[in-house]
Structure formats: C-alpha cells, structure tokens
Amino acid sequence: MEQKVVAPAEAGIMKKVVAHAKEYGFVFPSSEIYDGLAAVYDYGQMGVELKNNIKTVWYKAMTQLNDNIVGIDAAIFMHPLTWKASGHVDGFSDPMIDNKDSKKRYRADVLVEEHAAALEAAGKKDEGDALVKKLARLLEANDLKAVQDLIIQTGIKCPVSGTANWTEVRQFNLMFSTQVGSVAEDTSLIYLRPETAQGIFVNFLNVQKTGRMKIPFGIAQIGKAFRNEIVARQFTFRMREFEQMEMQFFIRPGTEMEWYNKWKEVRMKWHQALGLPTNKLRFHDHEKLAHYANAAVDIEFEFPFGFKEMEGIHSRTDFDLGNHQELSKKKQQYFDNDIDEATGKPYGNYVPYVVETSVGADRCFLAVLCNAYTEEVSGEGEQQKERTYLKLHPALAPIKAAILPITKKDGLPEKAMEIYNELKYDVKVTYEDKDSIGKRYTRNDLIGTPFCIAVDHQTLEDNTVTIRHRDSMEQERVAISDLRVKIRKATSWKSILEKL
Ligand code: ATP
C-alpha cells in the first residue's frame, strides 16, 4: 500500500540513495554473499563514521549540554521479568494479516493508515481521519475481528495480488527470544531487548544514588534493540536489529506536561541542527497511546516514501518504575526534600514520573543521508555538467578533509603527507594521490567530504594550499598554518551543539 502514495520521482530517489549507500561504503545488506538477511544491514567504512557522528552529537547534546543528564551502557540481555514488568511479554505485538492469494503478510494497522493517507492525498481528508479514528478505537478494544471487517469493508486490497482475500487478524509478538545457560535442563528463556529504555529503568536507583542525582535528572543510553518486525522494508527505516538513542528524564509527578513540552521543543531543534530542513520535519500526535503513556508525540521526517516517525517523545508516568517495584519487590522511590509550597512540607517519597525521548540511530542516519543526496546540473549547452554529492553537515561527514597532491612527483606527496600527519590528530582526514585531481574531487563529493586540500608547486614555495569547498566548488588559497583551526572550526561538534 505504501507504494501508492509515493510519487514515481520520489520512489526513484530512494532507489538511488540505497544504491549510492552500497556503492560508496555506507550500508551493505547483511551477509550479502549468502544473498542477505531480510531487514538486517551492515554499516560500511563510510556509514560507520556517519552513524558514529550522529550518535556522538546526540550523546553530547544530552550529557554535555545538560549537567543533570548522565549516560549508561546497559546489557542487551536482561532478567526475563523485566519484560513482564514493562508490558512487552503481554502487549508488545502488532496486528498482522495475510493475503491468501499473494501469501504476503502485512501489519493490519499500517494497511488502514496508508489507505487513509491515500484518501487524504486524493482530497478526502475527513474520510481518512474518520478511518484512523475508528481503527484506534478498535485496536484499543483489541477487537481484531472488527479490524479485519474494517479492512474488507473499506475495500483495501493487497498491492501484490490486487485482491481483498484476507485472513483473520492475529497479534504477533515482536520480541526475539533465545536460551541462556549451558546445560539444557538449566536453560531459561531470555529476550533480546526490544528497547533500550528498560536498561535505564532498572538502573534508576543505582545511578541516582551513586551519582547523587536530584530530580529532575536524566539517564541517556545508545544501544542495540531487536524486533521481529512483520513487514521489514524501507532500508534502514525498519530493521530487525537496530540502534536506539534513548533518554529517560525522571521528574516529580504533576510536572510531566511541562517537561514533555520542553523536550518536544529541544528534540525538534536537534534534528534541525543536523541540517534537516524545517519543512521536512513535523510533530505527529499519537491517535492511540501506548500502554505506558499519558501523552505521546512523534517527530516525523519526510523521507522519500513520505512523512514517517523518526523519534518518539512519551510521557510514561510511573508506569515502568511502578511495575518494576511491584514485580521485583524492591522500592523504586526517591525522597524529594524540596518544599512543596502548598503544604509547606517536603514532597517526600514518591515513584518518579518519566518523560522519554527515543530516536532511532538508523532512521536518523537514513534521514540525514536522504537529505544530503544531491544531484546538481550546472552550466549550459556543451558546458553543462552533472554532479552528485552528499551535502552533509561538515561535522557529520565521514571524512572531514582529503589531502591531495596534484602530482605524484616533485616532492608534493611528501609535503601532502606532512599536512596529513599534522591534521590526523584533530580530524578524520585521508590522503589520496591516485587519478586526476578532478576524479579525486568527484570521489570525495560522493562521500560528502566538505574540504579537498590540493597541494601544488606553489605550496613548496610559500606554504599555502588550495581548499576546494564541496558545495560551492569554490577554491581559496590558505596558509598551511591556518588549516587546522579552519577545518576544526567548520567540523566541530560545537557547530551543531551551539544551535540547541
Ligand atoms: P514504528 O511505529 O515505526 O514501528 P515505534 O513507535 O514502535 O515505531 P518506538 O518503540 O517509539 O517506535 O521506538 C523509538 C524509535 O526507535 C523510533 O522512533 C524509531 O526511530 C526507532 N525504531 C523503532 N523500531 C525500529 C526499527 N524496526 N528499525 C529502525 N528503527 C526503529
């Protein structure tokens, strides 16, 4: 169904981005020599740099710009009761439906939502909205038979077979499980975490006590999460193994809306600071609240396949800590000795409320990559030239500068290596001397290197080089002694963080 709402030109861009990502070492299908594994991807030599940069700028924005937010790195395996307490054992499932003719499996809710989006695109917004509202009501009541009826009555067809020959709707738990323990009799069922958040909740008191944290405070974490997604597609948008960047902000009950609104604003700014255009970002309030939330919003980005969730911001109340307290029989309380003006007494003991921000590193990577992918035509007639490049924020670019001697002789390579050796301690640089300088510029454009530094004969005379700028292709002559400061400044974390 998704394909229907995608304009052909935009669908084409997605294909190009996927091909580009593979060709230039950003993303490879997992175990490709065995024909890959659905919805699992490996990051290549360029992709890992870009993804690490996105993760670093998130982590710094959380833990460096806020002295009341600290990081942790919890294990992927957790005690199985964790997932009982969090609601994942009983409630972490998606409604699935199969088409009997094509044998394709779909998420029933996504089929309806995409049909509603197609209605909206066709000028029938009210009809689409009503459909989404009805779906939310039926899912809330867990009335799967009625969801199936809704799909049939609405005339939703399978995009592959074109028929409406649907099975019933069933719930499908998304958690992967495995066994832990070496002897068969001693093994017990264990899950691969479907979200990183629970590693934070179970460590709430450890961090609060050892860090002497006072509410409000946050714990941030980046790590892998696993979900056996029913329909896994759209490249790194929906993977079965992915990475989340989550922050749980612990607060006094009753202050949640204030913090929820604050974090909405802060997080939106972060996406904009990465260079994602304001008109391609929007908030989307949840129709159906998750079992743990009393307010929830998504930050959506306009991918080539439409506006889709990139980050979720949820007010989770005391749902998680309260449930952990009940199941573990260990108090998950905080003593707040601030004075409550209404009573004149300290607020005392309570289970804190939580506002969480949860963004997928892989979705963010895809948004940044799609946004950076640029095809440009310049000049006219015979002089017309086409160029493809990645217009990445310099601080996110995998390689910050390429040092390029214009020939391989006359001592230019040695001089270029000197510059490389000086810069490599500060920023990620490369040295290249193969092929013409033009070809080397092109190669660097394709991976988004913001600065190419050409070393020529004049360099030997006056210790200056030419910097060629990726986006404008303009060239400027700069003293070698100024290079370090200039490149560091343009590619610094500060250049992003100061916009927050
Ligand atoms: P969706 O509705 O798209 O399945 P979700 O609402 O289940 O997403 P959350 O549980 O809120 O997602 O997870 C927080 C973030 O983790 C998402 O906003 C997304 O960026 C990321 N994420 C979730 N599932 C995946 C996945 N399968 N692949 C890549 N990233 C994911």
mmCIF file of C-alpha atoms and ligand atoms in Angstrom, residues 92 94 107 195 227 229 236-240 242-244 246 286 292 298 309-312 314 356 358-363, ligand 1:
data_model
loop_
_atom_site.group_PDB
_atom_site.id
_atom_site.type_symbol
_atom_site.label_atom_id
_atom_site.label_comp_id
_atom_site.label_asym_id
_atom_site.label_seq_id
_atom_site.Cartn_x
_atom_site.Cartn_y
_atom_site.Cartn_z
ATOM 1 C CA PHE A 92 4.269 -5.886 22.567
ATOM 2 C CA ASP A 94 1.417 -5.889 16.146
ATOM 3 C CA ARG A 107 0.517 -5.041 9.571
ATOM 4 C CA GLU A 195 14.064 -1.260 23.517
ATOM 5 C CA ARG A 227 12.268 -6.505 16.970
ATOM 6 C CA GLU A 229 9.114 -6.745 12.564
ATOM 7 C CA THR A 236 17.373 1.148 7.459
ATOM 8 C CA PHE A 237 13.990 2.635 8.365
ATOM 9 C CA ARG A 238 12.587 -0.638 9.673
ATOM 10 C CA MET A 239 15.181 -3.188 10.673
ATOM 11 C CA ARG A 240 15.064 -6.275 12.855
ATOM 12 C CA PHE A 242 18.723 -1.529 15.089
ATOM 13 C CA GLU A 243 20.076 1.095 17.413
ATOM 14 C CA GLN A 244 18.182 3.433 19.688
ATOM 15 C CA GLU A 246 17.014 6.971 24.405
ATOM 16 C CA HIS A 286 -0.474 9.770 18.653
ATOM 17 C CA TYR A 292 2.611 3.149 29.204
ATOM 18 C CA ASP A 298 6.342 11.590 17.141
ATOM 19 C CA GLU A 309 8.303 8.585 12.557
ATOM 20 C CA MET A 310 11.914 9.235 13.430
ATOM 21 C CA GLU A 311 11.604 9.889 17.157
ATOM 22 C CA GLY A 312 9.014 9.285 19.836
ATOM 23 C CA HIS A 314 6.437 9.943 25.553
ATOM 24 C CA GLU A 356 11.315 9.841 27.475
ATOM 25 C CA SER A 358 13.577 7.869 21.887
ATOM 26 C CA VAL A 359 15.164 8.214 18.480
ATOM 27 C CA GLY A 360 16.429 5.520 16.137
ATOM 28 C CA ALA A 361 20.048 5.996 15.087
ATOM 29 C CA ASP A 362 19.382 4.145 11.835
ATOM 30 C CA ARG A 363 16.298 6.197 10.949
HETATM 31 P P1 ATP B 1 7.053 2.196 14.416
HETATM 32 O O1 ATP B 1 5.642 2.665 14.743
HETATM 33 O O2 ATP B 1 7.635 2.827 13.199
HETATM 34 O O3 ATP B 1 7.195 0.706 14.469
HETATM 35 P P2 ATP B 1 7.598 2.580 17.165
HETATM 36 O O4 ATP B 1 6.579 3.620 17.528
HETATM 37 O O5 ATP B 1 7.321 1.166 17.514
HETATM 38 O O6 ATP B 1 7.971 2.716 15.617
HETATM 39 P P3 ATP B 1 9.303 3.226 19.335
HETATM 40 O O7 ATP B 1 9.018 1.995 20.077
HETATM 41 O O8 ATP B 1 8.718 4.515 19.807
HETATM 42 O O9 ATP B 1 8.971 3.011 17.784
HETATM 43 O O10 ATP B 1 10.886 3.359 19.208
HETATM 44 C C1 ATP B 1 11.556 4.599 19.222
HETATM 45 C C2 ATP B 1 12.353 4.815 17.967
HETATM 46 O O11 ATP B 1 13.157 3.686 17.649
HETATM 47 C C3 ATP B 1 11.516 5.049 16.720
HETATM 48 O O12 ATP B 1 11.095 6.382 16.637
HETATM 49 C C4 ATP B 1 12.479 4.684 15.631
HETATM 50 O O13 ATP B 1 13.320 5.777 15.301
HETATM 51 C C5 ATP B 1 13.308 3.588 16.248
HETATM 52 N N1 ATP B 1 12.848 2.280 15.767
HETATM 53 C C6 ATP B 1 11.810 1.561 16.237
HETATM 54 N N2 ATP B 1 11.672 0.410 15.547
HETATM 55 C C7 ATP B 1 12.652 0.431 14.601
HETATM 56 C C8 ATP B 1 13.048 -0.481 13.582
HETATM 57 N N3 ATP B 1 12.411 -1.635 13.409
HETATM 58 N N4 ATP B 1 14.102 -0.157 12.790
HETATM 59 C C9 ATP B 1 14.758 1.008 12.959
HETATM 60 N N5 ATP B 1 14.439 1.901 13.923
HETATM 61 C C10 ATP B 1 13.401 1.620 14.731
#
